[in-house]
XYZ file of C-alpha atoms in Angstrom:
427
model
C 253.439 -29.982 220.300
C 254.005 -26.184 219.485
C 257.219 -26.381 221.470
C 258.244 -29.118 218.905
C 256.870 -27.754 215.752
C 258.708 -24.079 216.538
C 261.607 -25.842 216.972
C 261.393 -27.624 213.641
C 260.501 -24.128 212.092
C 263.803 -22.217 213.168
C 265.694 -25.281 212.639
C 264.469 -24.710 209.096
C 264.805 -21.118 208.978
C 268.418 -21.524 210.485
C 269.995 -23.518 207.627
C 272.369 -22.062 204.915
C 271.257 -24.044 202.251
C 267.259 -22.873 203.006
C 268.202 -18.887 203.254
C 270.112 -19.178 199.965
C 266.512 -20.973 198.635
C 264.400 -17.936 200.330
C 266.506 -15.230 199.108
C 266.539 -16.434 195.219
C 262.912 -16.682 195.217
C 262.568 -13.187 196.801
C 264.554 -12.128 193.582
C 262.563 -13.443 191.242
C 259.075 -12.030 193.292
C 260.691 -8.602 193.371
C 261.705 -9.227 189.498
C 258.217 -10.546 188.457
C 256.150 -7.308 189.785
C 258.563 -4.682 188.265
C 257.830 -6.514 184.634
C 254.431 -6.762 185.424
C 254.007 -3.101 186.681
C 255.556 -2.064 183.325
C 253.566 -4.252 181.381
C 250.396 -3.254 183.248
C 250.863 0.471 181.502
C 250.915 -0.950 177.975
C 247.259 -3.712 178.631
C 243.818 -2.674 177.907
C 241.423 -2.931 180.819
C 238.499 -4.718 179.100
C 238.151 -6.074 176.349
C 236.462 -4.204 173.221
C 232.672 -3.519 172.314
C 231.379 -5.897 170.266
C 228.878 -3.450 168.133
C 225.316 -3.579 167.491
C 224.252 -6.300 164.484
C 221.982 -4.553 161.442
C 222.267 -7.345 159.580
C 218.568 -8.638 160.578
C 216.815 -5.337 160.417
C 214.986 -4.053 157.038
C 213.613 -1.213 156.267
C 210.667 -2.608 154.450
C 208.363 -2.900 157.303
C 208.642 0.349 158.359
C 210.704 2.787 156.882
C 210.261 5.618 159.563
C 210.598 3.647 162.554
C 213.719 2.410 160.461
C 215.430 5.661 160.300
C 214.691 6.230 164.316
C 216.482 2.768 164.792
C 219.334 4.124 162.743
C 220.063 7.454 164.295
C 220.277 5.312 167.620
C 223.001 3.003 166.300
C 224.590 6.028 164.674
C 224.598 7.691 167.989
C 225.669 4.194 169.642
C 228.727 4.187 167.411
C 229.248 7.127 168.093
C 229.422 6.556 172.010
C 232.083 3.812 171.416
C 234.122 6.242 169.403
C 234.236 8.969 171.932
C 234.220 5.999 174.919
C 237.503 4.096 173.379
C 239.367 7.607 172.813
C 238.447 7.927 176.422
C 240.463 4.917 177.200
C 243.308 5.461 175.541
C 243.333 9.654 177.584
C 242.313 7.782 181.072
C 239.524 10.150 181.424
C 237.681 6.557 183.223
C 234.418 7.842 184.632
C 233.550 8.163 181.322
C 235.047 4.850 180.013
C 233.282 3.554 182.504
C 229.957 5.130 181.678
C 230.432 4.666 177.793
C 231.560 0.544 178.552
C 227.738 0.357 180.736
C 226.071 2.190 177.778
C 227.206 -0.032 175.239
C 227.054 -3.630 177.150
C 223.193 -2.298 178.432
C 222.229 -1.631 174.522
C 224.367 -4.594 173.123
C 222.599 -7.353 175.516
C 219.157 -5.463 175.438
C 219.534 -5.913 171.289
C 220.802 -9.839 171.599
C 217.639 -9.841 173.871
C 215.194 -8.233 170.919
C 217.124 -10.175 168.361
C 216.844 -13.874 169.587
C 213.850 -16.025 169.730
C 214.793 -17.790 173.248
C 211.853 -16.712 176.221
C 213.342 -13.972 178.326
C 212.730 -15.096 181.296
C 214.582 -18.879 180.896
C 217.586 -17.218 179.297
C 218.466 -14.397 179.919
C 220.160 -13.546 183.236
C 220.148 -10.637 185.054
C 218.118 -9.150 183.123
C 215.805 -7.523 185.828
C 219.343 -5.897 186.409
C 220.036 -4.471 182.689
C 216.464 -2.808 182.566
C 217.235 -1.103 185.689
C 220.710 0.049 184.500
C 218.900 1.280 180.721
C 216.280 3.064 183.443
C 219.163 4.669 185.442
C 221.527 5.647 182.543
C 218.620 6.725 180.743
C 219.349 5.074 177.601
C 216.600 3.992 174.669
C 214.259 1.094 174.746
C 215.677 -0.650 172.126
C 213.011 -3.530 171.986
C 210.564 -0.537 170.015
C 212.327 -1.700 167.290
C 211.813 -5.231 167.037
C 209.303 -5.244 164.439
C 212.013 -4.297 162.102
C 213.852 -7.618 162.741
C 213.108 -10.043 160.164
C 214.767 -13.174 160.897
C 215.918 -13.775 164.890
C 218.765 -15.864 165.941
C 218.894 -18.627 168.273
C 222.898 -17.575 169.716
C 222.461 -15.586 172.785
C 226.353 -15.829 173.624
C 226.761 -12.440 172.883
C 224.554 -11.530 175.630
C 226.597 -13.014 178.568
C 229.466 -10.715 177.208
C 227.639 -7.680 177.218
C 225.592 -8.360 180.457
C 228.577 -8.944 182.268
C 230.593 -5.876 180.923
C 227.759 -3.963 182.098
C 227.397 -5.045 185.186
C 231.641 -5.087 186.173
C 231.343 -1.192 185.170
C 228.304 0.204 186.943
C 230.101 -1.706 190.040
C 233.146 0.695 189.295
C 231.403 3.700 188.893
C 229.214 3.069 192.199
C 232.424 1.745 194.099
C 234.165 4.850 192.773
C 236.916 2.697 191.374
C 239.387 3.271 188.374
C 239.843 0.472 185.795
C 242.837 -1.960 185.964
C 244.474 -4.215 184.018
C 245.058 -7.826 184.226
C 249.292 -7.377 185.253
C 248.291 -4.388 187.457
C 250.371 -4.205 190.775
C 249.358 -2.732 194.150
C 248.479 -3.767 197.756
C 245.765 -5.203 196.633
C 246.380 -7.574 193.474
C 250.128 -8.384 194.823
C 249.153 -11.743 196.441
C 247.295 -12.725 193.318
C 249.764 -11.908 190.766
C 252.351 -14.056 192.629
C 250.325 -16.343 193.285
C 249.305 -17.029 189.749
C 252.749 -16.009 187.468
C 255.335 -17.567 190.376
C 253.434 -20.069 192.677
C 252.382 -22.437 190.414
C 256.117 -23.449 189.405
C 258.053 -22.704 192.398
C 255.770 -23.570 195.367
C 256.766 -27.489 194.208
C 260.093 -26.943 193.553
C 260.350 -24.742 196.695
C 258.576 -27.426 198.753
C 261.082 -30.150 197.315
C 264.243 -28.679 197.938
C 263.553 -26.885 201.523
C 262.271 -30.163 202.608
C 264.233 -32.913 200.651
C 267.499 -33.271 203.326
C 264.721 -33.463 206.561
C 264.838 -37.382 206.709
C 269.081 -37.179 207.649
C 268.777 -34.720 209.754
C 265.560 -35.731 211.367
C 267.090 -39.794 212.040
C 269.022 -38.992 215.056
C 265.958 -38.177 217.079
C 263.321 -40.109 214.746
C 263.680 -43.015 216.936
C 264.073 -42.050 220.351
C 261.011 -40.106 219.981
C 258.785 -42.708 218.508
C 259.622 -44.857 221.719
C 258.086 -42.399 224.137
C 254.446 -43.478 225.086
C 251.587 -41.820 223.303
C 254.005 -39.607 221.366
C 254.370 -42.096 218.128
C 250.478 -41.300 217.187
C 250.895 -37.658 217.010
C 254.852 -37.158 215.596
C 253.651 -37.547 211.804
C 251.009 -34.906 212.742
C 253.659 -32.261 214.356
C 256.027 -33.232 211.687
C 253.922 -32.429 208.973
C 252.400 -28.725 210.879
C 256.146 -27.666 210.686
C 256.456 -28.380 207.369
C 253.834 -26.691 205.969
C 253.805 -23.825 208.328
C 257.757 -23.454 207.389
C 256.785 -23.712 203.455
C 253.821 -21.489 204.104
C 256.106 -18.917 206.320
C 258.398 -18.351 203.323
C 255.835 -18.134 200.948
C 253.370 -15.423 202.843
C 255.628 -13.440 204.506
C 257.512 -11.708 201.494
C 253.820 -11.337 200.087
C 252.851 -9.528 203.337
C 255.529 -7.601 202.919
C 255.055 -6.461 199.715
C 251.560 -5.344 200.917
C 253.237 -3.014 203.105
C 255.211 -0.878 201.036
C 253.205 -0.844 198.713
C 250.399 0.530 200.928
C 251.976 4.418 200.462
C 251.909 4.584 196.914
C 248.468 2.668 195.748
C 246.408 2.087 198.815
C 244.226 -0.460 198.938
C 241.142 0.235 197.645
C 241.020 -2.221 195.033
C 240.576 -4.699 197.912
C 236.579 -4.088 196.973
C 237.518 -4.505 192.792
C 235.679 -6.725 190.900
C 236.954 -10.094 189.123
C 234.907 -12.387 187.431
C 234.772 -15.696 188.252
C 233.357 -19.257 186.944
C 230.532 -19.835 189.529
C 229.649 -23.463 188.320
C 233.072 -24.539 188.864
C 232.829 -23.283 192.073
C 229.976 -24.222 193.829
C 230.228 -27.903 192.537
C 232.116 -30.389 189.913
C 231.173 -28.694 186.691
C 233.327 -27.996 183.513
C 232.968 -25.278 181.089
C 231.471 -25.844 178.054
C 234.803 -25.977 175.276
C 232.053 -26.045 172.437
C 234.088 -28.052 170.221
C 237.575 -26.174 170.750
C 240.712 -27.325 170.401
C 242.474 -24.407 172.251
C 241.959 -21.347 174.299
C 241.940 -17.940 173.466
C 242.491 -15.415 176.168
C 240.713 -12.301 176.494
C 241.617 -10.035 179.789
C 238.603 -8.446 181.865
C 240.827 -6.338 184.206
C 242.409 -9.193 186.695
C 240.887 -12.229 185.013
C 242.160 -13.582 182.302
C 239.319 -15.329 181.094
C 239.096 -18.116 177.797
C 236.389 -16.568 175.327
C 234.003 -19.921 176.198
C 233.558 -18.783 179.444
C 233.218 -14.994 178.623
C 230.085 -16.035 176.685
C 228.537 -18.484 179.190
C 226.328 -17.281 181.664
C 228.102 -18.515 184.621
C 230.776 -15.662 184.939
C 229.600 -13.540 188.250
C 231.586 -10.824 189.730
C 233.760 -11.753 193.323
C 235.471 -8.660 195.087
C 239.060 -8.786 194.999
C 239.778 -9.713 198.745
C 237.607 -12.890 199.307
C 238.670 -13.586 195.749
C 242.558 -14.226 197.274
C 241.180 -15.638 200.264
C 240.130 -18.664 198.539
C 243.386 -18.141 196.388
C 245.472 -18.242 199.404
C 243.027 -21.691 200.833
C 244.159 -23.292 197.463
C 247.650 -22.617 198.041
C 247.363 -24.014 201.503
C 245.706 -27.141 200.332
C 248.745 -27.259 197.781
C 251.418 -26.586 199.402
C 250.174 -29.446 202.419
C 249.700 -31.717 199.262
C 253.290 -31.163 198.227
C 254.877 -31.605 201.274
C 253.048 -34.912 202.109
C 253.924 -36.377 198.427
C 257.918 -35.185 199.553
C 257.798 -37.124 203.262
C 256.584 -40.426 202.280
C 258.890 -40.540 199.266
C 261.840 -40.015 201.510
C 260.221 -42.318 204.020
C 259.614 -45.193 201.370
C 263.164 -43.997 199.407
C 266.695 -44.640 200.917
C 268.520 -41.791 198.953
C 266.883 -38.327 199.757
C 268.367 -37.710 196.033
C 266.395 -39.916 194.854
C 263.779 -39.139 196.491
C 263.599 -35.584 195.572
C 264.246 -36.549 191.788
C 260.762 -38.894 191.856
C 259.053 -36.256 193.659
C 260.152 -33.684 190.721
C 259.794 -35.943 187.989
C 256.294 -37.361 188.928
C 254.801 -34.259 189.310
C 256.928 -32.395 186.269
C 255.217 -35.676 184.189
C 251.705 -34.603 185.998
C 252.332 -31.094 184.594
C 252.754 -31.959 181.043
C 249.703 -34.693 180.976
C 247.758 -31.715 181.817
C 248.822 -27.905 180.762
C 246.845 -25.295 182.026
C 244.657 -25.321 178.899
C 243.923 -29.237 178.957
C 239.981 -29.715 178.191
C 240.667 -33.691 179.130
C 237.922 -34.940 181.555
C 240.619 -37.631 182.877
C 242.753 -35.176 184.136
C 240.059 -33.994 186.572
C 242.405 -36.526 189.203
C 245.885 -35.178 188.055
C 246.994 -33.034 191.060
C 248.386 -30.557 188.449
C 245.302 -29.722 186.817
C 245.206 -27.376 190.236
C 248.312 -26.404 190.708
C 246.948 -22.966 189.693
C 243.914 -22.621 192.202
C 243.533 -18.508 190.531
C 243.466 -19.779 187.122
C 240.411 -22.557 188.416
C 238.178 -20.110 190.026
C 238.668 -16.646 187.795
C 238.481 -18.731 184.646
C 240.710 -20.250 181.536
C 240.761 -23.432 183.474
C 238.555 -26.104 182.311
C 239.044 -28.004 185.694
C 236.856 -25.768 188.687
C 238.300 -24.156 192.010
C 235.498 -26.578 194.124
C 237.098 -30.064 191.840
C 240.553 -29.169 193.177
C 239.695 -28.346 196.476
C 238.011 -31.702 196.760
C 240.643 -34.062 194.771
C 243.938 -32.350 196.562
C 242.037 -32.917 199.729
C 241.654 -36.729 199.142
C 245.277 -36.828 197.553
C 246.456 -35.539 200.810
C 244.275 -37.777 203.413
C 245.541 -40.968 201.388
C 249.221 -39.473 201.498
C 248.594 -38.577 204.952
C 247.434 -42.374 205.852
C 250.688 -43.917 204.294
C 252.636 -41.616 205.606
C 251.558 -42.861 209.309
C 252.083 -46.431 208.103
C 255.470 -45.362 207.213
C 256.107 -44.170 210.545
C 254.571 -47.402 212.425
C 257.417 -48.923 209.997
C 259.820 -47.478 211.778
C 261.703 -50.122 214.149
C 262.509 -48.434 217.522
């Protein structure tokens, strides 16, 4: 079988019309990280402190205790002063150190302020006491007698729990912050795997593959008349194919690694992304809360839709196992893709025509559902994954463990037809 699929491979490799294919989409890799490298300079990290709310607290029940609660928030502010000028001057142990500070007082405060039970709401927040303990910041919850109306919204919290938490991991891991377009060893497989991959992988997958049925017909059916060999050839036929796809996709990326090894290193393999657990672990959506769009709000390398920065399923993932199950998705994908490409050229006479249904059906897929679509039928449109970095790190309202499970089926039923096809074949 390997002696067959190798073949098929170099083959592959060997023809003109492939290299020109391999070395245009090298181009635009090399292309895409030198914009993103410069744009990385110009991005904030995080996203900003949200503040500490007065609006509930009055003086009236205890004036002294009033003015205490004051000088904190005064001394709070002026904390995010000195901690955002840090930004902007790179001096990041202390960003880091002012961005815990704030997200430990801003979530302890949501905590005094609402009226939900602690211990049903309120995640991690064992964690935050021990981080207010360790920074040695102020027990803000003295003040609560103060408050004279609490609120029932405890979004606010998530935010501030998680920024909390994604710091203190820096500062213990000894890491400097990054921004969502930041290039190095690290992040390279992710970045092209989430600004290229999601376009070109189909396109790439149509046009390497599309001219296989001519040249494959000359030996198509003496092969399928050798005993026991008719079973497997869909099975070797298809390992090729997606090993070839997968060669010209990974190996660039590997390269890329490399170099950039020398100049950056690679320990941001150990950063910190937050992801959507939920959507992970099982078929669950994020809650759109009535939205009709999504707004974006970076947290270094995710790129996450405000919903889902204020829900408490966001948990932190370290960078490498984070594009392992990237790099699964694209995988599943990319065996998808070329399974959708074989049967249409099986079931299509014209391999132009075939290729132009494969593009157009899945081009049609694309639009039913953009990468913002919040429609529950589009849970079974292969495209809703087509992006398997955008479904686990977030903005996707479609989850990594949904697309793992529906591209699977997709390509088990395309896998079955495809052996029909091949029974089809008269020898």
């Amino acid at each position: 079988m390997w002696t067959y699929v190798l073949f098929n491979i170099k083959s592959n490799l060997k023809r003109k019309e492939n290299l020109i294919l391999i070395v245009l989409f090298i181009i635009c890799e090399i292309a895409l990280l030198f914009i993103l490298n410069t744009k990385s300079f110009t991005e904030s990290p995080y996203q900003t402190s949200l503040g500490i709310s007065i609006a509930s607290v009055s003086q009236k029940n205890d004036p002294k205790l009033y003015q205490e609660f004051m000088d904190e928030v005064n001394l709070i502010r002026q904390t995010i002063d000195k901690g955002e000028q840090d930004g902007k001057e790179k001096n990041w142990k202390s960003y880091c150190e002012y961005k815990v500070t704030v997200g430990v007082l801003e979530a302890q405060w949501y905590m005094v302020t609402s009226n939900m039970p602690n211990d049903s709401y309120f995640e991690h927040a064992d964690v935050l006491e021990e981080l207010r303990k360790e920074y040695g910041l102020p027990d803000l919850s003295q003040y609560e007698k103060l408050i004279v109306q609490k609120s029932n919204d405890i979004n606010l919290y998530f935010s501030s729990m998680q920024q909390a938490r994604y710091f203190d991991y820096l500062l213990k891991h000894d890491l400097t912050p990054i921004t969502y377009s930041y290039v190095d060893a690290s992040s390279v497989s992710l970045q092209i795997a989430r600004y290229i991959l999601p376009v070109v992988l189909p396109l790439l997958v149509g046009l390497l593959l599309f001219q296989q049925r001519e040249r494959r017909a000359k030996t198509e059916k003496t092969i399928l008349t050798i005993s026991g060999v008719k079973k497997k050839y869909v099975r070797w036929n298809l390992i090729s194919d997606v090993l070839f796809v997968l060669l010209v996709v990974f190996l660039p990326v590997l390269v890329y690694m490399i170099v950039l090894v020398p100049f950056k290193g690679v320990s941001n393999l150990i950063y910190p992304v937050l992801y959507y657990k939920p959507g992970f672990t099982g078929f669950h959506y994020w809650d759109t809360q009535g939205l009709d769009h999504i707004e974006l709000v970076a947290s270094g390398l995710t790129n996450m839709s405000v919903n889902q920065f204020t829900t408490p399923g966001m948990e932190l993932m370290p960078l490498w196992q984070c594009t392992l199950f990237v790099a699964f998705g694209i995988v599943m994908s990319t065996t998808f893709y070329v399974l959708l490409i074989t049967v249409l050229s099986k079931l299509m006479k014209n391999k132009y025509l075939s290729l132009l249904v494969f593009l157009v059906v899945l081009g049609l897929c694309s639009l039913a559902s953009p990468l913002g679509s919040m429609q529950k039928i589009n849970t079974f449109n292969p495209m809703s994954y087509r992006d398997f970095g955008m479904n686990l790190l977030g903005t996707s309202y479609f989850g990594y463990f949904a697309g793992i499970v529906i591209i699977g089926l997709y390509s088990v039923i395309l896998y079955l037809v495809s052996k029909w096809c091949a029974k089809k074949v008269r020898v």
